Amino acid sequence: MTFINYASREINCKLVYYGPGLGGKTTNLQYIYEKTNPDAKGKLISLATETDRTLFFDFLPLELGTIRGFRTRFHLYTVPGQVFYDASRKLILKGCDGVIFVADSQDARMDANVESLKNLVDNLKSAGYDLKAMPYVLQFNKRDLPTALPVEEMTKLLRYKDEEIFEGVAVKGTGVFETLKALAKLVLVELKKTK
């Protein structure tokens, strides 16, 4: 849920990167962090397990200019992709303003993508949200791998509504900012409707 602080004239929005384990959610955030002006970002917090995977979330407050005199801050989170952290995923989804689903393009990961998308829909529903009604974009990551499925096939399996789809190679930054900007734009449009 967007938080507006009238005293400090700030609009705070929460964006969540969702998807299967090792799909590239954290890599997206790390790239954004590395390429963002130091004056426009906070500290990147990353909690990892012994095997170097995200245990809880990454958090990156990112300032993207002003709207009618209010500074906008986007707080970016990732959820742990591993199935046994479902309770953490539910907690992170609470109060979110928009979701980016990062799908792994590899053929062998398609079942994990489908399962994770279903889990997203279920977890949002249990928190009182409907994915069809919220700002949402889809990123097909790892497009540079030889085992990547054709975009048309992935679209058929993973498109949930009429969301925008971006092809990405997060380790190289391809599609990373395009995906974030598309979701940020949708969130701001939604915000204008409600205020």
PDB file of C-alpha atoms in Angstrom, residues 95-169:
ATOM      1  CA  GLY A  95       1.367  -3.826   1.374  1.00  0.00           C
ATOM      2  CA  CYS A  96       2.961  -4.162  -2.056  1.00  0.00           C
ATOM      3  CA  ASP A  97       1.956  -1.739  -4.806  1.00  0.00           C
ATOM      4  CA  GLY A  98       3.175  -3.757  -7.758  1.00  0.00           C
ATOM      5  CA  VAL A  99       4.893  -6.996  -8.751  1.00  0.00           C
ATOM      6  CA  ILE A 100       7.537  -7.958 -11.286  1.00  0.00           C
ATOM      7  CA  PHE A 101       7.593 -11.678 -12.008  1.00  0.00           C
ATOM      8  CA  VAL A 102      11.091 -12.748 -13.078  1.00  0.00           C
ATOM      9  CA  ALA A 103      10.811 -15.977 -15.054  1.00  0.00           C
ATOM     10  CA  ASP A 104      13.796 -18.164 -15.865  1.00  0.00           C
ATOM     11  CA  SER A 105      13.823 -18.745 -19.626  1.00  0.00           C
ATOM     12  CA  GLN A 106      15.500 -22.138 -19.462  1.00  0.00           C
ATOM     13  CA  ASP A 107      13.376 -25.043 -20.642  1.00  0.00           C
ATOM     14  CA  ALA A 108      14.184 -27.066 -17.515  1.00  0.00           C
ATOM     15  CA  ARG A 109      12.874 -24.262 -15.262  1.00  0.00           C
ATOM     16  CA  MET A 110       9.444 -23.874 -16.858  1.00  0.00           C
ATOM     17  CA  ASP A 111       7.651 -26.041 -14.254  1.00  0.00           C
ATOM     18  CA  ALA A 112       9.244 -23.931 -11.495  1.00  0.00           C
ATOM     19  CA  ASN A 113       8.054 -20.753 -13.254  1.00  0.00           C
ATOM     20  CA  VAL A 114       4.483 -22.017 -13.536  1.00  0.00           C
ATOM     21  CA  GLU A 115       4.479 -23.192  -9.918  1.00  0.00           C
ATOM     22  CA  SER A 116       5.896 -19.881  -8.683  1.00  0.00           C
ATOM     23  CA  LEU A 117       3.328 -17.855 -10.653  1.00  0.00           C
ATOM     24  CA  LYS A 118       0.526 -19.944  -9.151  1.00  0.00           C
ATOM     25  CA  ASN A 119       2.081 -19.408  -5.713  1.00  0.00           C
ATOM     26  CA  LEU A 120       2.140 -15.634  -6.356  1.00  0.00           C
ATOM     27  CA  VAL A 121      -1.558 -15.612  -7.262  1.00  0.00           C
ATOM     28  CA  ASP A 122      -2.437 -17.704  -4.184  1.00  0.00           C
ATOM     29  CA  ASN A 123      -0.311 -15.645  -1.798  1.00  0.00           C
ATOM     30  CA  LEU A 124      -1.742 -12.376  -3.097  1.00  0.00           C
ATOM     31  CA  LYS A 125      -5.255 -13.753  -2.737  1.00  0.00           C
ATOM     32  CA  SER A 126      -4.594 -14.781   0.875  1.00  0.00           C
ATOM     33  CA  ALA A 127      -3.430 -11.202   1.544  1.00  0.00           C
ATOM     34  CA  GLY A 128      -6.584  -9.765  -0.048  1.00  0.00           C
ATOM     35  CA  TYR A 129      -5.099  -8.797  -3.415  1.00  0.00           C
ATOM     36  CA  ASP A 130      -5.981  -9.802  -6.950  1.00  0.00           C
ATOM     37  CA  LEU A 131      -3.092  -9.963  -9.428  1.00  0.00           C
ATOM     38  CA  LYS A 132      -5.474  -9.107 -12.266  1.00  0.00           C
ATOM     39  CA  ALA A 133      -6.236  -5.783 -10.590  1.00  0.00           C
ATOM     40  CA  MET A 134      -2.733  -4.748  -9.538  1.00  0.00           C
ATOM     41  CA  PRO A 135       0.240  -3.250 -11.431  1.00  0.00           C
ATOM     42  CA  TYR A 136       2.213  -6.187 -12.795  1.00  0.00           C
ATOM     43  CA  VAL A 137       4.881  -6.846 -15.416  1.00  0.00           C
ATOM     44  CA  LEU A 138       6.638 -10.003 -16.543  1.00  0.00           C
ATOM     45  CA  GLN A 139      10.321 -10.408 -17.314  1.00  0.00           C
ATOM     46  CA  PHE A 140      11.765 -13.366 -19.203  1.00  0.00           C
ATOM     47  CA  ASN A 141      15.293 -13.486 -17.809  1.00  0.00           C
ATOM     48  CA  LYS A 142      18.345 -15.408 -19.063  1.00  0.00           C
ATOM     49  CA  ARG A 143      17.445 -14.896 -22.722  1.00  0.00           C
ATOM     50  CA  ASP A 144      21.113 -15.361 -23.659  1.00  0.00           C
ATOM     51  CA  LEU A 145      21.216 -19.025 -22.680  1.00  0.00           C
ATOM     52  CA  PRO A 146      21.072 -21.663 -25.438  1.00  0.00           C
ATOM     53  CA  THR A 147      18.370 -23.558 -23.525  1.00  0.00           C
ATOM     54  CA  ALA A 148      16.021 -20.562 -23.452  1.00  0.00           C
ATOM     55  CA  LEU A 149      12.544 -21.343 -24.720  1.00  0.00           C
ATOM     56  CA  PRO A 150      11.039 -19.199 -27.497  1.00  0.00           C
ATOM     57  CA  VAL A 151       9.300 -16.059 -26.191  1.00  0.00           C
ATOM     58  CA  GLU A 152       6.011 -17.121 -27.784  1.00  0.00           C
ATOM     59  CA  GLU A 153       6.010 -20.404 -25.882  1.00  0.00           C
ATOM     60  CA  MET A 154       6.838 -18.710 -22.569  1.00  0.00           C
ATOM     61  CA  THR A 155       4.152 -16.099 -23.171  1.00  0.00           C
ATOM     62  CA  LYS A 156       1.588 -18.816 -23.731  1.00  0.00           C
ATOM     63  CA  LEU A 157       2.533 -20.514 -20.440  1.00  0.00           C
ATOM     64  CA  LEU A 158       3.146 -17.510 -18.186  1.00  0.00           C
ATOM     65  CA  ARG A 159       1.132 -14.498 -19.315  1.00  0.00           C
ATOM     66  CA  TYR A 160      -1.489 -13.956 -16.638  1.00  0.00           C
ATOM     67  CA  LYS A 161      -3.326 -10.985 -18.049  1.00  0.00           C
ATOM     68  CA  ASP A 162      -2.383  -8.386 -20.623  1.00  0.00           C
ATOM     69  CA  GLU A 163       0.817  -7.438 -18.777  1.00  0.00           C
ATOM     70  CA  GLU A 164       3.853  -6.062 -20.558  1.00  0.00           C
ATOM     71  CA  ILE A 165       6.602  -8.612 -21.117  1.00  0.00           C
ATOM     72  CA  PHE A 166      10.307  -7.779 -21.177  1.00  0.00           C
ATOM     73  CA  GLU A 167      13.184  -9.940 -22.315  1.00  0.00           C
ATOM     74  CA  GLY A 168      16.150  -9.735 -19.992  1.00  0.00           C
ATOM     75  CA  VAL A 169      19.689 -10.776 -19.289  1.00  0.00           C
TER      76      VAL A 169
END
